[in-house]
Coordinates of C-alpha atoms in Angstrom, one line a residue:
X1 CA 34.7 -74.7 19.1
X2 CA 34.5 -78.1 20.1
X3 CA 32.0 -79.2 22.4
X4 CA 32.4 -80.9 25.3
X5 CA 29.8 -82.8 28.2
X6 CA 30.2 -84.7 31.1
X7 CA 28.0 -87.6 32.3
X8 CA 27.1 -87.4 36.1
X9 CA 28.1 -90.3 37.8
X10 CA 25.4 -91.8 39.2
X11 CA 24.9 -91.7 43.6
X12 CA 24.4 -95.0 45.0
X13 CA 21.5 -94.7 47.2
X14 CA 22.4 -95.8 51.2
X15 CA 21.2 -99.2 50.9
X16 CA 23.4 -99.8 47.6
X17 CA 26.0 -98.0 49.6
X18 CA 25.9 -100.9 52.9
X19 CA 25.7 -103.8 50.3
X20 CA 28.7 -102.7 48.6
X21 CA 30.7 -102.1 51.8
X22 CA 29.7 -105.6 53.1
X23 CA 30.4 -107.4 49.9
X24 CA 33.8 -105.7 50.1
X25 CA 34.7 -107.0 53.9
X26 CA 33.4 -110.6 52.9
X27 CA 35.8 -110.7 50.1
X28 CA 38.7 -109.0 52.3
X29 CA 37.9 -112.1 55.0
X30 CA 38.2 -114.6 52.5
X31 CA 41.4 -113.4 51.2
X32 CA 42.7 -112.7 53.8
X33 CA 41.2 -113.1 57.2
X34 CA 39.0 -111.5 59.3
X35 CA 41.6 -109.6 61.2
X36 CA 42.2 -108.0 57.7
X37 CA 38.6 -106.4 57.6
X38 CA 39.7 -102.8 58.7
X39 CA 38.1 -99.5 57.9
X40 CA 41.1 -98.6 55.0
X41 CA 41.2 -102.0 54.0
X42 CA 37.6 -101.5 53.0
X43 CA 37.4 -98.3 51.8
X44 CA 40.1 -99.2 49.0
X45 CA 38.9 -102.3 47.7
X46 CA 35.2 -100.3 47.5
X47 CA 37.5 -96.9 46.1
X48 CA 36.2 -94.8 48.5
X49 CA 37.4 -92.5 51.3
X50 CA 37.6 -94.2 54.3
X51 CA 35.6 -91.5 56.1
X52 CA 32.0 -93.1 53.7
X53 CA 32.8 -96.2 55.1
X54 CA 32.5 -95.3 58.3
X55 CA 29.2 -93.6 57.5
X56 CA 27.3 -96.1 55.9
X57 CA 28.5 -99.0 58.3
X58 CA 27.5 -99.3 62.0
X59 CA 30.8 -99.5 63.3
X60 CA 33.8 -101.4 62.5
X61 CA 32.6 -104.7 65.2
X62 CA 29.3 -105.0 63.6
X63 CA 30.8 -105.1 60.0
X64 CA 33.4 -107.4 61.0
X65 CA 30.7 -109.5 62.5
X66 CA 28.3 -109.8 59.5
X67 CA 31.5 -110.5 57.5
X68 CA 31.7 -113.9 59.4
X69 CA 28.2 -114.5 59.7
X70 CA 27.5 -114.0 55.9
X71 CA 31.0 -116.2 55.1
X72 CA 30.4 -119.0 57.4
X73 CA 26.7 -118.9 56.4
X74 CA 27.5 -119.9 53.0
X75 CA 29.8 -122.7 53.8
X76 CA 26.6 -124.4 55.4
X77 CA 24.4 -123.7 52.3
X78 CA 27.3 -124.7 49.8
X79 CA 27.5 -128.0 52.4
X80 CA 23.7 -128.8 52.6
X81 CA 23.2 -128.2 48.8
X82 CA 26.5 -131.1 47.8
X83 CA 24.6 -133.3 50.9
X84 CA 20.9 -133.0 48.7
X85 CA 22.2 -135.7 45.6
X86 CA 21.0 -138.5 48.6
X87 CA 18.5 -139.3 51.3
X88 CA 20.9 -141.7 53.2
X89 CA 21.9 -140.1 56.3
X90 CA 25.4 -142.0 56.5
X91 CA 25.9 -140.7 52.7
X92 CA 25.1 -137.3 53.7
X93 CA 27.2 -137.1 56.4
X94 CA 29.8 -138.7 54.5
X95 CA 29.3 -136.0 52.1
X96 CA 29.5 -133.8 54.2
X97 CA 32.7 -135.1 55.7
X98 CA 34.4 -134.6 52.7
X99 CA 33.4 -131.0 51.5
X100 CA 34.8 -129.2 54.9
X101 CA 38.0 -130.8 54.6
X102 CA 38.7 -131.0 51.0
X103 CA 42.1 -131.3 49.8
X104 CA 43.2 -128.5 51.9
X105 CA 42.4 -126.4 54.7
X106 CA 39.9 -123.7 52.9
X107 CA 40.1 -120.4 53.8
X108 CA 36.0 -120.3 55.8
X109 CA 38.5 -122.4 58.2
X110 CA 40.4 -119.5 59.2
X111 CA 37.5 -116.9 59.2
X112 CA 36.7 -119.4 61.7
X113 CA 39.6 -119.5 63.5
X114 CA 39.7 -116.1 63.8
X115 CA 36.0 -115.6 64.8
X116 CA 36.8 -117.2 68.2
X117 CA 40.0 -115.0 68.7
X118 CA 38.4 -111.9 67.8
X119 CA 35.3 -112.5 69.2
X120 CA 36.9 -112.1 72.9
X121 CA 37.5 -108.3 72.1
X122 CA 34.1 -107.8 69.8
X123 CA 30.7 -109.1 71.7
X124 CA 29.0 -108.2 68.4
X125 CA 31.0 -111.0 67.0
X126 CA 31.1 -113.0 69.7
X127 CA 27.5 -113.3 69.6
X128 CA 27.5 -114.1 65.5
X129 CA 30.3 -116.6 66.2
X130 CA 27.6 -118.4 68.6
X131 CA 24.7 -118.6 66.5
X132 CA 26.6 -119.5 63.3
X133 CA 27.8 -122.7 65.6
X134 CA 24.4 -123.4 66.8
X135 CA 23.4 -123.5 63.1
X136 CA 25.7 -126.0 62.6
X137 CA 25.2 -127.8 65.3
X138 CA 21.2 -128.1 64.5
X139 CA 22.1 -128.9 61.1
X140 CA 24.4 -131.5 61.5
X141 CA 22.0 -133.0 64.5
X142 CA 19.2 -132.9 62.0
X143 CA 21.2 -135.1 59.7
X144 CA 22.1 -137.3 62.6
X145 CA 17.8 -137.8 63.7
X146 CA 17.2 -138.6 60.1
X147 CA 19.8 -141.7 60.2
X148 CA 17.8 -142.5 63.3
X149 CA 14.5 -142.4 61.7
X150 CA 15.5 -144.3 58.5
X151 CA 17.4 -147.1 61.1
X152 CA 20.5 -146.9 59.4
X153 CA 22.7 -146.3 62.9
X154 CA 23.4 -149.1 65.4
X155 CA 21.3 -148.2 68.5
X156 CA 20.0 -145.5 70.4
X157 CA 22.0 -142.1 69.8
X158 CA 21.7 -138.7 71.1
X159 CA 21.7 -136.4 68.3
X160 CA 22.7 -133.1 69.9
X161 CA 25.5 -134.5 71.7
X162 CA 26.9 -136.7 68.9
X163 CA 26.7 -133.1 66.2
X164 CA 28.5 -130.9 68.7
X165 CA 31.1 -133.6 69.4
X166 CA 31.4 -133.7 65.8
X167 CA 31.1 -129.9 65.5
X168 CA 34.3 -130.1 68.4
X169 CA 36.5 -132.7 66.0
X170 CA 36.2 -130.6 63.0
X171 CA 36.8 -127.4 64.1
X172 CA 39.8 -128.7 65.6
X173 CA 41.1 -130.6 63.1
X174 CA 40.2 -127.5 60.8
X175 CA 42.4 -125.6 63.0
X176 CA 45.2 -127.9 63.3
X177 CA 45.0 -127.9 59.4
X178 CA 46.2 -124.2 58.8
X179 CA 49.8 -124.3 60.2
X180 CA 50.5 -128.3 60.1
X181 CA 49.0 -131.4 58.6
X182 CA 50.5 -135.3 57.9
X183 CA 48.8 -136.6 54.8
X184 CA 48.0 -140.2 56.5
X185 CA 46.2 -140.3 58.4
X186 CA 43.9 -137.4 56.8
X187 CA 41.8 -135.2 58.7
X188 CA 38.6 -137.1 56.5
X189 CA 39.1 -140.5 58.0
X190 CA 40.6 -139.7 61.1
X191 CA 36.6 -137.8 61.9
X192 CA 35.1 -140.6 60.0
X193 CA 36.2 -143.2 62.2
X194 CA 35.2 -141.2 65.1
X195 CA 31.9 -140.7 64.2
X196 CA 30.9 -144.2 62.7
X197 CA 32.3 -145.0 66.5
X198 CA 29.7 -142.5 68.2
X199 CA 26.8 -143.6 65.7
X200 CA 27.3 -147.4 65.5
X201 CA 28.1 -148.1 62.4
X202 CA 31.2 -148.6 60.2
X203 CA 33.3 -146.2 58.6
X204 CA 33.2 -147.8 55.2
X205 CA 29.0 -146.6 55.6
X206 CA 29.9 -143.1 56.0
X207 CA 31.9 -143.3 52.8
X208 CA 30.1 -141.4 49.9

């Protein structure tokens, strides 16, 4: 008679559990969206039922907001850690400048894009949309005081308007970016030139 034995597969405790759902809809929304972030969507790519999902998560709004928030989150860390090889503001921002845009529109831009088009049916997301945007904003007006402190801008500037009007161009220009772009001008210079406007200098200094 041969013997035989089974191994019992291990339960994930609740914590492990949330983490591996949330990892799952952050990899769904970079894929493929966040409008892709449903409840099956999620429970397949974890391989459970659908039914767990809805156990361990806090509803279907609240996951599909810290989806965003943790995607959009990292853009800003990825973008603040390429920004650290200088202490020239104009560099930085010049960096900076360059990693949104890329080559291509990247696929935060339409976690984005859809952020602000959901968000006017989920308040949960509505309200992660907002601060993500303020972090943003207080990072890039941050960037903007240093330039100011070091003297390397033209004249008196207002930080926080200057960052959100530079918040405004890239989003847009993000935006345009998913369904229709001309190679020249790109989407890099075109904000560039804007921007070296707003913060009296030339565009050539926000150059990297």
């Amino acid at each position: 008679m041969t013997e035989t034995s089974t191994v019992r597969r291990a339960r994930k405790t609740p914590a492990e559990r949330r983490e591996e759902i949330a990892l799952a809809a952050r990899e769904i929304a970079l894929a493929d969206g966040l409008d892709a972030v449903t409840l099956r969507a999620v429970a397949a790519r974890v391989g459970v039922a659908p039914g767990l999902v809805a156990h361990h998560a806090d509803g279907m709004d609240a996951l599909v907001a810290e989806a965003f928030g943790a995607v959009v989150a990292e853009e800003l860390r990825a973008v603040r850690a390429a920004m650290g090889v200088t202490d020239a503001a104009t560099t930085r921002l010049g960096i900076l400048l360059d990693t949104v845009f890329g080559e291509e529109p990247n696929e935060v831009t339409l976690v984005w894009v859809q952020g602000w088009a959901l968000g006017t049916r989920n308040e949960e997301l509505a309200v992660r949309v907002r601060a993500e945007m303020d972090s943003w904003q207080r990072a890039l007006a941050a960037e903007i005081d240093r330039g100011r402190e070091r003297g390397e801008f033209g004249g008196a500037v207002d930080a926080d308007a200057i960052a959100w009007h530079l918040l405004a161009i890239i989003d847009g220009l993000g935006a345009q970016g998913l369904v229709r772009w001309r190679a020249d001008p790109s989407r890099t210079d075109l904000t560039r030139r804007a921007l070296a406007a707003l913060l009296g200098v030339t565009p050539d200094a926000l150059r990297p």
